[in-house]
Amino acid sequence: MESYPAIEDHGLIGDLQTAALVTCDGTVDWFCAPRFDSPSIFAALLDKEKGGYFRIAPDEVKYVTKQLYLPGTPILITRFISADGVAEVMDFMPVTGERATESHRLVRIVNMVRGSMRFRVECRPRFDYARERHELERHRNGYVFRGRTASLTFHPVDPVRRLISQTGDVRLDNGDLVAYGTLNEGDTGGVVLETGGTEPRIISPDEVQGMFEWTRDYWRRWVERSRYTGRWREMVERSAITLKLMTYAPTGAMIAAPTAALPELVGGTRNWDYRYTWVRDTSFSVHALLGLGFTEEVSRYMDWLDERIREAGDHQDPLKIMYRVDGSSDLHEEVLDHLEGYRGSRPVRIGNGAADQLQLDIHGEALYAMHLADEQGIRVSHQVWKSTVRMIDWLCHNWDQRDAGIWESRHHPRNYTFGRVMSWVALDRAIRLATRTGRPGDMSCWTEQRNRIYNQVMARGYHRERGSFVQAYDENVLDAALLAMPAVGFITPSDPLWKSTLASIERDLVSDSLVHRYDPVHSPDGLPGHEGTFNMCTFWYVEALARTGRLDDARLTFEKMFTFSNHLGLYAEEIAATGEQIGNYPQAFSHLSLINSALALNDLLDAEADARRRQ
């Protein structure tokens, strides 16, 4: 690879156990297997020289590229357009199902639409984050890249001669495969890469067509289950597909993003591994998925969350903030010194050291999700409720302490207002659940502590001189996380205290409708440098504007955000001052908050239209 593509110049494909990124020029530059959090096979996204990649693109032809998804699916089409012809590379991964497997297939089909083109095929895997050497084995019907701990099988698609031939223009380049082939109008060629140590074979066009049709039909049937018929349907649908792509089917857990170490500032050090399940992120997704009608996905996640609550409650411990997709919690953080990082953004981290932080807000998000699910008939078992009671009892005695906060500060712990607000949510939703279902709980203690939290936040979380709720007690720093306060019911949108808070956030954290999480200059987080605006906070801002009655402002801000998505409707974590996307990509927080904002804003606009008609 000659240079690093922009983060937003990628499409995402996946099979509900792992995923890959494909650039606009037909390069797979990120792929981990057999799970999202497994070591990488291709990681040129983090080191263009050492990371490894798989590219199919025209050779020595001047061309432009266009990229789109097959409607209603995550099947990615990359179009190469030149004076000599038009070709398409179609990339997808057949869905693997709910049983964990070592075998994952990445299908790449090339169709020559018009004219002719000579193609170059380069397959250069680098197993275990480019820490493991491999050998290339030549077989009668294909190739195997074999490393010490993993292997990758290269299955040509028949007719082989149209793209890659055993006897044609193929060379083995120090363990890598480089091949050339010319396609004429109407020709089709392709490759299926497969993990798991299978024997190479030539795959027939009928078999590939079957993979394609099955994958297409699976996704279209899934999308048709959505009951969303409001405004912005295309963006909502694409966000829903993206969230589904980031869900690990065997457990129902959703990862925060399929990538690791993409920087929040290019050249900076804020480079984290997001290939894990945050209780916060996935719990917030419950509202989005239920709003679209995807109750099966919510039920699967609640089963996963119930197990985590049982583990915490049975040991009278707080919830951990993140886990691996299988529910394990060993996320040891290490630095890959041999990789230069995206555009020189070092260090490259895998694992996540924040996993052992105390973040009190997690309990609020978990009970918020449990309460919403219960309203839709997705109810916890007796045993899970007993564990929930123990967890809430723990919170009753431990909410009033310093923690690391929602933004996972690696500075000293503080009395974060958002953590107190979400602790109030945890107790409030536990009380509602117990009351509605008639289940036992220490209601007097829960109610007393819920009320104590509320009074404390009002007394210490609101800065009178600033006229705003603030990030932490006894400080005057703003925090965009507090935009969620009306949505979770802690304060009414019409309350003067809330309106003045919103005005303060707009004045100090909003820039051309985009929202910063906080100002690290005035709120040290233990890390050097700065970051971009945070997409989730911008979508929270949209919802806050809408709930406050500023529907025109909310709609304009919402639709401005569409201009910052990439060409496929995908969002990373943040937007840089240059307008480019930064941070891990695509980001579940961004897409679930887009859906929640669309749901809330659409309902309020409909209500306003109905009111006008009645006048």
Coordinates of C-alpha atoms in Angstrom, one line a residue:
M1 CA 0.0 0.0 0.0
E2 CA 1.3 3.4 -0.9
S3 CA -0.4 5.5 1.7
Y4 CA -3.2 5.4 4.3
P5 CA -6.7 5.8 3.1
A6 CA -9.0 8.1 5.1
I7 CA -10.8 6.3 7.9
E8 CA -14.2 7.1 6.2
D9 CA -13.0 5.7 2.9
H10 CA -14.0 2.2 4.0
G11 CA -17.0 -0.1 3.9
L12 CA -17.8 -2.7 6.5
I13 CA -18.7 -6.3 5.8
G14 CA -19.2 -9.1 8.3
D15 CA -20.7 -12.4 9.2
L16 CA -22.0 -11.7 12.8
Q17 CA -18.9 -13.2 14.4
T18 CA -16.2 -11.0 12.8
A19 CA -15.9 -8.2 10.3
A20 CA -13.6 -6.7 7.7
L21 CA -13.0 -3.2 6.3
V22 CA -12.7 -2.6 2.6
T23 CA -11.3 0.6 1.1
C24 CA -12.6 2.5 -1.8
D25 CA -9.8 1.1 -4.0
G26 CA -10.7 -2.6 -3.3
T27 CA -8.2 -3.3 -0.4
V28 CA -9.1 -5.3 2.6
D29 CA -6.9 -3.6 5.2
W30 CA -8.5 -4.8 8.5
F31 CA -9.7 -8.3 9.3
C32 CA -9.5 -10.3 12.5
A33 CA -10.6 -13.9 12.9
P34 CA -12.3 -16.0 14.2
R35 CA -13.8 -13.3 16.4
F36 CA -14.0 -9.5 16.4
D37 CA -11.4 -9.4 19.2
S38 CA -9.1 -12.1 17.7
P39 CA -5.6 -11.2 16.4
S40 CA -5.6 -9.6 13.0
I41 CA -4.9 -11.3 9.7
F42 CA -4.9 -8.0 7.7
A43 CA -3.9 -4.9 9.5
A44 CA -2.5 -2.5 6.9
L45 CA -4.9 0.1 8.5
L46 CA -2.4 0.3 11.4
D47 CA 0.8 -0.2 9.4
K48 CA 0.8 0.1 5.6
E49 CA 4.1 -1.7 5.3
K50 CA 3.9 -4.4 7.9
G51 CA 0.2 -4.9 8.6
G52 CA -0.9 -7.0 5.6
Y53 CA -3.7 -6.6 3.1
F54 CA -5.7 -8.2 0.3
R55 CA -6.2 -6.1 -2.7
I56 CA -8.0 -6.6 -6.0
A57 CA -7.8 -3.6 -8.3
P58 CA -7.0 -2.6 -11.9
D59 CA -3.3 -2.7 -12.8
E60 CA -1.7 0.3 -14.5
V61 CA -5.0 1.8 -15.4
K62 CA -6.2 5.3 -14.5
Y63 CA -9.5 5.0 -12.9
V64 CA -12.0 6.5 -10.4
T65 CA -13.9 4.5 -7.8
K66 CA -17.4 4.6 -6.5
Q67 CA -18.7 2.5 -3.6
L68 CA -22.2 1.5 -2.5
Y69 CA -24.0 -1.2 -0.6
L70 CA -26.5 -3.5 -2.3
P71 CA -29.8 -2.0 -0.9
G72 CA -31.0 -3.5 2.3
T73 CA -27.7 -5.5 2.9
P74 CA -24.1 -5.1 3.9
I75 CA -22.9 -6.5 0.6
L76 CA -20.4 -4.0 -0.6
I77 CA -19.9 -3.0 -4.3
T78 CA -16.7 -1.2 -5.3
R79 CA -16.9 0.2 -8.9
F80 CA -13.8 0.9 -11.0
I81 CA -14.5 3.3 -13.8
S82 CA -12.0 4.1 -16.6
A83 CA -11.9 5.0 -20.2
D84 CA -11.2 1.3 -21.0
G85 CA -14.1 -0.1 -19.1
V86 CA -16.2 -0.5 -15.9
A87 CA -15.7 -3.3 -13.4
E88 CA -17.2 -4.1 -10.0
V89 CA -15.8 -5.9 -7.0
M90 CA -18.5 -7.3 -4.8
D91 CA -17.4 -8.1 -1.2
F92 CA -19.4 -10.0 1.4
M93 CA -19.2 -12.5 4.2
P94 CA -21.8 -15.3 4.4
V95 CA -23.5 -15.3 7.8
T96 CA -22.1 -18.0 10.1
G97 CA -24.9 -18.5 12.5
E98 CA -25.1 -18.6 16.3
R99 CA -22.6 -21.3 16.9
A100 CA -19.0 -20.1 17.3
T101 CA -16.8 -21.3 14.5
E102 CA -13.2 -21.1 13.3
S103 CA -14.3 -21.0 9.7
H104 CA -15.1 -17.6 8.2
R105 CA -15.4 -16.8 4.5
L106 CA -14.6 -13.5 2.8
V107 CA -16.0 -13.6 -0.7
R108 CA -14.6 -11.3 -3.4
I109 CA -16.2 -11.4 -6.9
V110 CA -15.1 -9.3 -9.8
N111 CA -17.6 -8.6 -12.7
M112 CA -16.5 -6.9 -15.9
V113 CA -19.4 -4.7 -16.8
R114 CA -18.0 -2.9 -19.9
G115 CA -14.8 -3.0 -21.9
S116 CA -11.8 -4.8 -20.5
M117 CA -9.3 -4.4 -17.7
R118 CA -6.1 -6.1 -16.4
F119 CA -6.3 -6.7 -12.7
R120 CA -3.7 -7.2 -10.0
V121 CA -4.5 -9.5 -7.1
E122 CA -2.3 -9.2 -4.0
C123 CA -2.9 -11.3 -0.9
R124 CA -0.4 -10.5 1.9
P125 CA -1.7 -11.8 5.2
R126 CA 0.2 -11.0 8.4
F127 CA -1.0 -13.2 11.2
D128 CA -1.2 -12.1 14.9
Y129 CA -0.9 -8.4 14.3
A130 CA 2.1 -9.0 12.0
R131 CA 4.0 -10.8 14.8
E132 CA 3.9 -14.2 13.2
R133 CA 5.7 -15.5 10.1
H134 CA 3.9 -17.7 7.6
E135 CA 4.5 -19.9 4.6
L136 CA 2.6 -20.1 1.4
E137 CA 1.7 -23.6 0.3
R138 CA 0.8 -24.2 -3.4
H139 CA -1.9 -26.8 -3.9
R140 CA -3.4 -28.2 -7.0
N141 CA -6.6 -26.1 -6.6
G142 CA -5.5 -23.1 -4.6
Y143 CA -3.2 -21.9 -1.9
V144 CA -2.8 -22.0 1.9
F145 CA -1.1 -19.3 3.9
R146 CA 0.0 -21.1 7.0
G147 CA 1.3 -19.5 10.2
R148 CA 2.1 -20.9 13.6
T149 CA -1.3 -20.3 15.2
A150 CA -3.6 -19.6 12.2
S151 CA -4.0 -20.3 8.5
L152 CA -5.9 -18.8 5.5
T153 CA -7.1 -20.7 2.5
F154 CA -7.3 -19.1 -0.9
H155 CA -10.0 -20.7 -3.0
P156 CA -10.2 -19.5 -6.6
V157 CA -13.7 -19.2 -8.2
D158 CA -14.1 -21.0 -11.5
P159 CA -13.4 -20.3 -14.3
V160 CA -10.0 -19.6 -12.7
R161 CA -8.3 -18.3 -15.9
R162 CA -10.5 -15.2 -15.9
L163 CA -8.8 -13.7 -12.8
I164 CA -6.2 -16.0 -11.4
S165 CA -4.8 -19.2 -12.9
Q166 CA -2.5 -21.9 -11.5
T167 CA -0.6 -21.7 -14.7
G168 CA -1.0 -18.1 -15.6
D169 CA 0.7 -14.9 -14.5
V170 CA 1.1 -15.8 -10.8
R171 CA 4.1 -15.3 -8.6
L172 CA 4.9 -16.2 -5.0
D173 CA 6.5 -13.3 -3.3
N174 CA 8.2 -14.3 -0.1
G175 CA 5.1 -16.0 1.3
D176 CA 2.6 -13.7 -0.4
L177 CA 0.6 -14.2 -3.6
V178 CA 0.6 -11.7 -6.5
A179 CA -1.4 -12.5 -9.6
Y180 CA -2.6 -10.8 -12.8
G181 CA -5.5 -11.4 -15.0
T182 CA -7.4 -9.7 -17.8
L183 CA -11.2 -9.6 -17.8
N184 CA -13.3 -8.7 -20.8
E185 CA -16.9 -7.6 -20.9
G186 CA -19.2 -10.2 -19.3
D187 CA -16.4 -12.1 -17.6
T188 CA -16.5 -12.9 -13.9
G189 CA -13.7 -14.0 -11.6
G190 CA -13.3 -14.2 -7.9
V191 CA -11.7 -15.6 -4.7
V192 CA -13.0 -17.0 -1.5
L193 CA -10.7 -16.6 1.5
E194 CA -11.5 -18.9 4.4
T195 CA -10.1 -19.2 7.9
G196 CA -10.0 -22.5 9.8
G197 CA -7.5 -24.7 7.9
T198 CA -9.7 -26.0 5.1
E199 CA -8.3 -27.7 2.0
P200 CA -8.2 -25.4 -1.1
R201 CA -10.6 -26.1 -3.9
I202 CA -12.0 -24.4 -7.0
I203 CA -15.4 -23.0 -6.2
S204 CA -18.1 -23.1 -8.9
P205 CA -20.0 -20.0 -10.0
D206 CA -23.2 -21.7 -8.9
E207 CA -21.9 -22.1 -5.4
V208 CA -20.7 -18.5 -5.2
Q209 CA -24.1 -17.4 -6.5
G210 CA -25.8 -19.4 -3.8
M211 CA -23.6 -17.7 -1.1
F212 CA -24.5 -14.3 -2.5
E213 CA -28.3 -15.0 -2.7
W214 CA -28.4 -16.6 0.7
T215 CA -26.5 -13.6 2.2
R216 CA -28.6 -11.0 0.4
D217 CA -31.9 -12.7 1.4
Y218 CA -30.9 -13.1 5.0
W219 CA -30.2 -9.4 5.4
R220 CA -33.3 -8.2 3.5
R221 CA -35.5 -10.5 5.6
W222 CA -33.9 -9.0 8.7
V223 CA -34.3 -5.4 7.6
E224 CA -38.0 -6.1 6.7
R225 CA -38.6 -6.8 10.4
S226 CA -38.1 -3.1 11.1
R227 CA -41.3 -1.2 11.9
Y228 CA -39.7 2.2 11.3
T229 CA -41.6 4.1 8.7
G230 CA -40.7 7.7 9.6
R231 CA -38.4 10.3 8.1
W232 CA -34.7 9.4 7.4
R233 CA -35.6 5.8 6.8
E234 CA -32.5 5.1 4.7
M235 CA -30.1 6.4 7.3
V236 CA -31.9 4.6 10.1
E237 CA -31.9 1.3 8.2
R238 CA -28.2 1.6 7.4
S239 CA -27.4 2.3 11.1
A240 CA -29.5 -0.7 12.1
I241 CA -27.6 -3.0 9.7
T242 CA -24.3 -1.6 11.1
L243 CA -25.3 -2.3 14.7
K244 CA -26.3 -5.8 13.6
L245 CA -23.0 -6.3 11.9
M246 CA -21.3 -5.5 15.2
T247 CA -23.3 -8.1 17.1
Y248 CA -21.6 -11.4 18.0
A249 CA -24.3 -13.9 17.2
P250 CA -23.3 -16.7 19.6
T251 CA -23.9 -14.5 22.6
G252 CA -25.9 -11.5 21.4
A253 CA -23.2 -9.1 22.7
M254 CA -22.5 -6.0 20.6
I255 CA -19.0 -4.6 20.3
A256 CA -18.3 -0.8 20.4
A257 CA -16.4 -0.9 17.1
P258 CA -14.7 -3.6 14.9
T259 CA -11.3 -1.7 15.0
A260 CA -8.5 -1.0 17.4
A261 CA -6.1 1.9 17.8
L262 CA -7.6 4.3 15.3
P263 CA -6.7 7.7 16.6
E264 CA -9.0 10.4 18.2
L265 CA -6.3 12.8 16.9
V266 CA -4.1 11.8 13.9
G267 CA -0.6 11.5 15.2
G268 CA -1.8 11.5 18.8
T269 CA -1.8 8.9 21.6
R270 CA -5.6 8.5 22.2
N271 CA -5.7 5.2 20.4
W272 CA -7.9 2.5 22.0
D273 CA -9.1 -1.0 21.3
Y274 CA -12.9 -0.9 20.9
R275 CA -13.5 -4.6 19.9
Y276 CA -15.3 -5.4 23.1
T277 CA -18.7 -5.1 24.6
W278 CA -19.4 -2.1 26.8
V279 CA -22.4 -2.5 29.1
R280 CA -23.1 1.2 28.5
D281 CA -23.1 1.1 24.7
T282 CA -25.1 -2.0 24.3
S283 CA -27.6 -1.0 27.0
F284 CA -28.3 2.2 25.1
S285 CA -28.8 0.2 22.0
V286 CA -31.8 -1.5 23.6
H287 CA -33.9 1.6 23.2
A288 CA -32.9 1.9 19.5
L289 CA -33.5 -1.7 18.7
L290 CA -36.8 -1.9 20.5
G291 CA -37.9 1.3 18.8
L292 CA -37.3 -0.4 15.4
G293 CA -39.0 -3.6 16.5
F294 CA -36.0 -5.9 16.8
T295 CA -37.1 -7.6 20.0
E296 CA -35.1 -10.8 19.2
E297 CA -31.8 -8.9 19.3
V298 CA -32.8 -7.2 22.5
S299 CA -33.7 -10.6 24.1
R300 CA -30.4 -12.1 23.1
Y301 CA -28.5 -9.2 24.6
M302 CA -30.5 -9.3 27.8
D303 CA -29.6 -12.9 28.2
W304 CA -25.9 -11.9 27.9
L305 CA -26.4 -9.0 30.3
D306 CA -28.3 -11.1 32.8
E307 CA -25.2 -13.4 33.1
R308 CA -23.0 -10.4 33.8
I309 CA -25.5 -9.1 36.4
R310 CA -25.5 -12.6 38.0
E311 CA -21.7 -12.6 38.2
A312 CA -21.6 -9.1 39.8
G313 CA -24.6 -9.6 42.1
D314 CA -23.5 -13.1 43.3
H315 CA -20.1 -11.7 44.3
Q316 CA -21.6 -8.4 45.6
D317 CA -19.3 -6.5 43.1
P318 CA -20.1 -3.7 40.8
L319 CA -20.6 -4.4 37.1
K320 CA -17.5 -4.3 35.0
I321 CA -17.7 -1.7 32.3
M322 CA -16.7 -4.0 29.4
Y323 CA -16.2 -7.6 28.5
R324 CA -15.2 -9.8 25.7
V325 CA -18.0 -11.0 23.4
D326 CA -18.1 -14.3 25.2
G327 CA -18.5 -12.6 28.6
S328 CA -14.9 -13.1 29.9
S329 CA -13.3 -10.0 31.4
D330 CA -9.5 -10.5 30.8
L331 CA -8.8 -7.4 28.6
H332 CA -5.1 -7.0 29.4
E333 CA -3.8 -3.9 27.5
E334 CA -0.6 -4.1 25.6
V335 CA 1.3 -1.9 23.1
L336 CA 2.3 -3.2 19.7
D337 CA 5.6 -1.4 19.3
H338 CA 6.4 -2.9 15.9
L339 CA 3.4 -1.2 14.2
E340 CA 3.6 2.5 13.3
G341 CA -0.1 3.2 13.8
Y342 CA -2.6 4.8 11.5
R343 CA -0.7 7.7 9.8
G344 CA 2.0 7.4 12.6
S345 CA -0.5 7.5 15.5
R346 CA 1.3 5.7 18.3
P347 CA 1.0 3.8 20.5
V348 CA -1.0 1.0 18.9
R349 CA -2.9 -0.6 21.7
I350 CA -4.8 -3.9 21.9
G351 CA -6.7 -4.9 25.0
N352 CA -8.2 -2.2 27.2
G353 CA -6.8 -1.1 30.5
A354 CA -10.0 0.8 31.4
A355 CA -11.8 -2.5 31.8
D356 CA -11.1 -2.6 35.6
Q357 CA -12.1 1.0 36.2
L358 CA -15.0 1.8 38.5
Q359 CA -17.7 3.6 36.5
L360 CA -20.9 4.0 38.5
D361 CA -23.1 5.0 35.6
I362 CA -22.9 1.5 34.2
H363 CA -25.5 0.3 36.7
G364 CA -27.9 2.9 35.4
E365 CA -27.5 1.9 31.8
A366 CA -28.0 -1.8 32.7
L367 CA -31.2 -1.2 34.7
Y368 CA -32.5 1.3 32.0
A369 CA -32.1 -1.5 29.5
M370 CA -33.7 -4.1 31.8
H371 CA -36.7 -1.8 32.4
L372 CA -37.3 -1.0 28.7
A373 CA -37.0 -4.7 27.9
D374 CA -39.5 -5.6 30.6
E375 CA -42.0 -3.1 29.2
Q376 CA -41.9 -5.1 26.0
G377 CA -42.4 -8.5 27.7
I378 CA -38.7 -9.4 27.9
R379 CA -38.4 -10.3 31.5
V380 CA -35.6 -11.6 33.7
S381 CA -35.7 -14.9 35.6
H382 CA -36.1 -15.2 39.3
Q383 CA -32.4 -16.0 39.7
V384 CA -31.4 -12.9 37.7
W385 CA -33.7 -10.7 39.7
K386 CA -32.1 -12.0 42.9
S387 CA -28.7 -11.1 41.5
T388 CA -30.1 -7.7 40.4
V389 CA -31.3 -7.1 44.0
R390 CA -27.8 -7.8 45.3
M391 CA -26.2 -5.5 42.7
I392 CA -28.7 -2.7 43.6
D393 CA -28.1 -3.2 47.3
W394 CA -24.3 -2.8 46.6
L395 CA -25.0 0.4 44.7
C396 CA -27.1 1.7 47.7
H397 CA -24.0 1.6 49.8
N398 CA -21.4 2.6 47.2
W399 CA -22.9 5.2 44.9
D400 CA -21.4 8.1 46.9
Q401 CA -17.8 7.7 45.9
R402 CA -15.3 8.9 43.3
D403 CA -15.1 7.0 40.0
A404 CA -13.5 7.2 36.5
G405 CA -16.6 8.5 34.8
I406 CA -18.3 7.8 31.4
W407 CA -15.3 9.0 29.5
E408 CA -12.9 6.6 31.2
S409 CA -10.5 9.2 32.5
R410 CA -7.1 7.9 33.3
H411 CA -6.6 10.8 35.7
H412 CA -7.6 10.8 39.3
P413 CA -11.2 9.7 40.2
R414 CA -13.8 12.4 40.7
N415 CA -17.4 12.9 41.9
Y416 CA -18.9 12.8 38.4
T417 CA -22.4 14.2 38.1
F418 CA -23.3 11.8 35.3
G419 CA -22.3 8.9 37.4
R420 CA -24.7 10.1 40.1
V421 CA -27.5 10.7 37.7
M422 CA -27.2 7.2 36.3
S423 CA -27.0 5.7 39.8
W424 CA -30.3 7.5 40.4
V425 CA -31.6 5.9 37.2
A426 CA -30.5 2.4 38.4
L427 CA -32.4 2.8 41.7
D428 CA -35.4 4.4 40.1
R429 CA -35.8 1.7 37.4
A430 CA -35.2 -1.0 40.0
I431 CA -38.1 0.4 42.1
R432 CA -40.3 0.6 39.0
L433 CA -39.5 -3.0 38.0
A434 CA -40.2 -4.3 41.5
T435 CA -43.4 -2.4 41.8
R436 CA -44.7 -3.4 38.4
T437 CA -43.8 -7.1 38.6
G438 CA -44.4 -7.5 42.4
R439 CA -40.9 -8.8 43.0
P440 CA -39.1 -8.4 46.3
G441 CA -36.5 -5.7 47.0
D442 CA -35.4 -3.4 49.8
M443 CA -37.8 -0.7 48.6
S444 CA -37.3 1.6 51.6
C445 CA -33.5 1.6 51.2
W446 CA -33.7 2.0 47.4
T447 CA -36.2 4.9 47.7
E448 CA -34.2 6.6 50.4
Q449 CA -30.9 6.4 48.4
R450 CA -32.6 7.4 45.1
N451 CA -33.9 10.5 46.8
R452 CA -30.5 11.2 48.4
I453 CA -28.8 11.1 45.0
Y454 CA -31.4 13.4 43.5
N455 CA -31.0 16.0 46.2
Q456 CA -27.2 15.7 46.1
V457 CA -27.1 16.3 42.3
M458 CA -29.3 19.3 42.6
A459 CA -27.3 20.7 45.5
R460 CA -23.7 19.9 44.3
G461 CA -24.0 19.0 40.6
Y462 CA -25.5 22.4 39.5
H463 CA -23.0 25.3 39.5
R464 CA -25.0 28.4 40.4
E465 CA -22.5 30.9 39.1
R466 CA -22.1 29.1 35.8
G467 CA -25.8 28.4 35.6
S468 CA -25.3 24.8 34.6
F469 CA -25.0 21.3 35.7
V470 CA -21.3 20.5 35.6
Q471 CA -19.0 17.5 35.0
A472 CA -18.1 16.9 38.6
Y473 CA -18.9 18.3 42.0
D474 CA -17.1 21.4 43.2
E475 CA -15.9 22.2 39.6
N476 CA -17.2 24.4 36.9
V477 CA -16.3 22.2 33.8
L478 CA -19.1 21.3 31.4
D479 CA -19.8 17.8 30.2
A480 CA -21.9 16.9 27.1
A481 CA -22.9 13.5 28.8
L482 CA -25.3 15.6 30.8
L483 CA -27.3 16.1 27.6
A484 CA -28.9 12.7 28.4
M485 CA -30.5 14.0 31.6
P486 CA -33.9 14.7 30.2
A487 CA -34.0 11.5 28.1
V488 CA -33.5 9.3 31.2
G489 CA -36.1 11.3 33.1
F490 CA -33.9 12.9 35.7
I491 CA -35.1 16.4 34.8
T492 CA -37.9 17.8 32.7
P493 CA -36.8 19.6 29.5
S494 CA -38.8 22.7 30.5
D495 CA -37.0 23.1 33.9
P496 CA -35.1 26.4 34.0
L497 CA -32.1 24.6 35.4
W498 CA -32.0 22.4 32.4
K499 CA -32.6 25.2 29.9
S500 CA -29.7 27.2 31.4
T501 CA -27.5 24.0 31.2
L502 CA -28.3 23.5 27.6
A503 CA -27.5 27.1 26.9
S504 CA -24.1 26.7 28.6
I505 CA -23.3 23.6 26.6
E506 CA -24.2 25.3 23.4
R507 CA -22.0 28.3 24.2
D508 CA -18.9 26.3 25.3
L509 CA -19.0 22.8 23.7
V510 CA -21.0 23.2 20.5
S511 CA -19.1 24.3 17.3
D512 CA -21.2 24.6 14.1
S513 CA -23.8 22.1 15.6
L514 CA -21.1 19.5 16.5
V515 CA -20.5 18.8 20.2
H516 CA -17.3 18.2 22.1
R517 CA -17.5 15.8 25.1
Y518 CA -15.7 18.2 27.4
D519 CA -12.7 20.5 27.2
P520 CA -9.6 18.5 28.2
V521 CA -7.7 21.7 28.9
H522 CA -10.0 22.6 31.8
S523 CA -10.8 19.0 32.6
P524 CA -7.5 17.0 32.6
D525 CA -8.1 13.3 31.7
G526 CA -4.5 12.1 32.1
L527 CA -3.8 12.1 28.4
P528 CA -1.9 14.6 26.2
G529 CA -3.5 16.3 23.2
H530 CA -7.1 17.0 22.2
E531 CA -9.8 15.3 20.2
G532 CA -12.6 16.0 17.7
T533 CA -16.3 16.4 18.3
F534 CA -18.1 13.3 19.6
N535 CA -20.8 12.0 17.3
M536 CA -22.9 10.5 20.0
C537 CA -23.0 13.8 21.9
T538 CA -24.1 15.6 18.8
F539 CA -27.0 13.2 18.4
W540 CA -27.8 13.6 22.1
Y541 CA -27.8 17.3 21.5
V542 CA -30.4 16.8 18.7
E543 CA -32.6 14.9 21.1
A544 CA -32.2 17.5 23.8
L545 CA -33.1 20.3 21.4
A546 CA -36.2 18.4 20.3
R547 CA -37.4 17.7 23.8
T548 CA -36.9 21.3 24.8
G549 CA -39.3 22.3 21.9
R550 CA -36.7 23.6 19.5
L551 CA -37.7 21.3 16.7
D552 CA -36.4 23.4 13.8
D553 CA -33.0 23.6 15.4
A554 CA -33.0 19.9 16.2
R555 CA -33.9 19.0 12.6
L556 CA -31.3 21.2 11.1
T557 CA -28.6 19.9 13.4
F558 CA -29.7 16.3 12.7
E559 CA -29.6 16.7 9.0
K560 CA -26.2 18.5 9.2
M561 CA -24.9 15.4 10.8
F562 CA -25.8 13.4 7.7
T563 CA -23.2 15.5 5.8
F564 CA -20.5 14.1 8.1
S565 CA -21.3 10.5 7.4
N566 CA -19.2 8.8 4.7
H567 CA -20.5 7.8 1.3
L568 CA -22.0 4.6 2.7
G569 CA -23.8 6.3 5.7
L570 CA -21.2 5.1 8.2
Y571 CA -19.8 7.1 11.2
A572 CA -16.7 6.8 13.2
E573 CA -16.5 7.9 16.8
E574 CA -15.6 11.6 16.2
I575 CA -15.3 14.4 13.6
A576 CA -12.0 16.3 13.3
A577 CA -11.7 20.0 12.9
T578 CA -11.0 19.3 9.2
G579 CA -14.4 17.5 8.9
E580 CA -12.8 14.1 8.4
Q581 CA -13.8 11.1 10.5
I582 CA -11.5 10.0 13.3
G583 CA -11.5 7.3 16.0
N584 CA -12.6 3.7 15.8
Y585 CA -14.9 2.9 12.9
P586 CA -17.7 2.4 12.5
Q587 CA -18.8 3.3 16.0
A588 CA -21.9 1.6 17.6
F589 CA -22.5 4.7 19.9
S590 CA -22.8 6.9 16.8
H591 CA -25.2 4.7 15.0
L592 CA -27.4 3.8 18.0
S593 CA -27.7 7.4 19.0
L594 CA -28.6 8.3 15.4
I595 CA -31.5 5.9 15.6
N596 CA -32.6 7.1 19.0
S597 CA -32.5 10.8 17.8
A598 CA -34.5 9.8 14.7
L599 CA -37.1 8.1 16.7
A600 CA -37.6 10.9 19.2
L601 CA -37.4 13.7 16.6
N602 CA -39.7 12.0 14.2
D603 CA -42.4 11.5 16.9
L604 CA -42.2 15.1 18.1
L605 CA -42.4 16.4 14.5
D606 CA -45.4 14.2 13.9
A607 CA -47.0 15.5 17.1
E608 CA -46.4 19.1 16.0
A609 CA -47.9 18.4 12.6
D610 CA -51.0 16.8 14.2
A611 CA -51.4 19.8 16.5
R612 CA -51.3 22.2 13.6
R613 CA -53.9 20.2 11.7
R614 CA -56.2 20.4 14.7
Q615 CA -56.0 24.1 14.9

